[in-house]
Amino acid sequence: MSKTPPGTMRNGANAMHPLCPTPQSGRPIVSVRGLVNRFGEQVVHDGLDLDVRPGEIIGVVGGSGTGKSVLMRAILGLREPQEGRIEVLGLNALTDDATQRRAIERNTGVLFQDGALFSSLTVGENVQVPLKEYHGDLPDSLRYELALLKVKLAGLPADALNKLPSQLSGGMRKRAGLARALALDPPLLFLDEPTAGLDPIGAAAFDRLIRTLQQALGLTVFLITHDLDTLYAICDRVAVLADRKVVVCAPIQEVERFEHPWVQEYFHGPRARAARTTRDATS
Ligand SMILES: Nc1ncnc2c1ncn2[C@@H]1O[C@H](COP(=O)(O)OP(=O)(O)O)[C@@H](O)[C@H]1O
Ligand SMILES: [Mg+2]
């Protein structure tokens, strides 16, 4: 296991991280094959395949209830699928082996759809939760400094550290969640609809932050979103969930042209045109 001190900036981290394949290797950082997820009679995924490449921001889109969050939970080992194989950083995500599971957890940062900060803890204490779990031997003062660093990295003012989540705006809470997700310097970041509920300016600022951090820290980002602007602004590739699988995964210019009813409606329907008009007017 890596002994890299937390908080260390690893420029080009993907190439340096011991578990991370280099972009040149051609090996995916996440590989999903033949995934089947069912809830009773309901089949959510049926033979879903997906590769995430090291160093990319992959946008995951699909209608509501198509199984984007379930896919993320399965990749994170939080849900056991009925069938399929999932590898994360070369490790089997579906194993019962506690050491391997911990290695995956240690190397993945997650911002869940509901943000899920501990409401009775300050932002600083929230960010310190993973630090305490994995770096319990660090002096309190150093852990505090690391939390402060992450909070600043996420674009929050230093005084946010001592505030409760309820004292922050929605956008600031998202940033606090991001700071916590980055606490352990993970090479791989999972974000489930991070800009949902933010106003367009706040959402665009959050997108820019993700792109900046991804480039500065060499992150790979798995980003579930509804937001067309986000796809255009920061995603290297876009995976579309429909018909219980990933129907296309490609750069957005290719995905736009993909012949599928949901894809065509999403990229060329009235809402898409409105988004495009706004984008053209502001760029
Ligand atoms: N724990 C669960 N129990 C039963 N059904 C679930 C559970 N989690 C998700 N589902 C169902 O699986 C489908 C996909 O859910 P989800 O991945 O949350 O969709 P989304 O693409 O909107 O993120 C939904 O129809 C949802 O109702
Ligand atoms: Mg969801």
mmCIF file of C-alpha atoms and ligand atoms in Angstrom, residues 39 42 44-45 62-71 73 79 113 192-193 224 226 241, ligand 1:
data_model
loop_
_atom_site.group_PDB
_atom_site.id
_atom_site.type_symbol
_atom_site.label_atom_id
_atom_site.label_comp_id
_atom_site.label_asym_id
_atom_site.label_seq_id
_atom_site.Cartn_x
_atom_site.Cartn_y
_atom_site.Cartn_z
ATOM 1 C CA PHE A 39 -34.251 -5.588 -7.892
ATOM 2 C CA GLN A 42 -36.940 -5.145 -12.220
ATOM 3 C CA VAL A 44 -31.737 -2.404 -14.140
ATOM 4 C CA HIS A 45 -28.587 -3.583 -15.944
ATOM 5 C CA GLY A 62 -29.117 8.456 -18.992
ATOM 6 C CA GLY A 63 -32.748 8.981 -18.136
ATOM 7 C CA SER A 64 -33.870 9.039 -14.541
ATOM 8 C CA GLY A 65 -33.908 5.509 -13.116
ATOM 9 C CA THR A 66 -31.654 4.006 -15.796
ATOM 10 C CA GLY A 67 -29.241 2.824 -13.125
ATOM 11 C CA LYS A 68 -26.465 5.427 -13.043
ATOM 12 C CA SER A 69 -26.243 5.507 -9.258
ATOM 13 C CA VAL A 70 -26.618 1.723 -9.028
ATOM 14 C CA LEU A 71 -23.699 1.382 -11.465
ATOM 15 C CA ARG A 73 -22.434 1.776 -6.152
ATOM 16 C CA ARG A 79 -23.759 -3.267 -3.963
ATOM 17 C CA GLN A 113 -25.896 12.282 -4.963
ATOM 18 C CA ASP A 192 -22.980 11.587 -8.614
ATOM 19 C CA GLU A 193 -24.819 14.600 -10.060
ATOM 20 C CA ILE A 224 -22.766 11.182 -13.361
ATOM 21 C CA HIS A 226 -27.878 15.453 -16.143
ATOM 22 C CA LEU A 241 -27.047 4.379 -20.203
HETATM 23 N N1 LIG B 1 -32.063 -0.341 -3.057
HETATM 24 C C1 LIG B 1 -32.937 -0.449 -4.056
HETATM 25 N N2 LIG B 1 -34.029 -1.250 -3.957
HETATM 26 C C2 LIG B 1 -34.899 -1.369 -4.973
HETATM 27 N N3 LIG B 1 -34.789 -0.715 -6.140
HETATM 28 C C3 LIG B 1 -33.730 0.086 -6.300
HETATM 29 C C4 LIG B 1 -32.753 0.278 -5.269
HETATM 30 N N4 LIG B 1 -31.818 1.137 -5.734
HETATM 31 C C5 LIG B 1 -32.193 1.496 -6.965
HETATM 32 N N5 LIG B 1 -33.333 0.858 -7.320
HETATM 33 C C6 LIG B 1 -34.017 1.008 -8.601
HETATM 34 O O1 LIG B 1 -33.076 0.870 -9.637
HETATM 35 C C7 LIG B 1 -33.343 1.800 -10.678
HETATM 36 C C8 LIG B 1 -32.118 2.597 -10.982
HETATM 37 O O2 LIG B 1 -31.843 3.454 -9.872
HETATM 38 P P1 LIG B 1 -30.711 4.534 -9.897
HETATM 39 O O3 LIG B 1 -29.413 3.910 -10.229
HETATM 40 O O4 LIG B 1 -30.795 5.249 -8.599
HETATM 41 O O5 LIG B 1 -31.178 5.470 -11.102
HETATM 42 P P2 LIG B 1 -30.474 6.784 -11.657
HETATM 43 O O6 LIG B 1 -30.055 6.468 -13.058
HETATM 44 O O7 LIG B 1 -31.565 7.824 -11.661
HETATM 45 O O8 LIG B 1 -29.340 7.113 -10.759
HETATM 46 C C9 LIG B 1 -34.532 2.640 -10.223
HETATM 47 O O9 LIG B 1 -35.680 2.183 -10.871
HETATM 48 C C10 LIG B 1 -34.610 2.399 -8.757
HETATM 49 O O10 LIG B 1 -35.909 2.455 -8.304
#
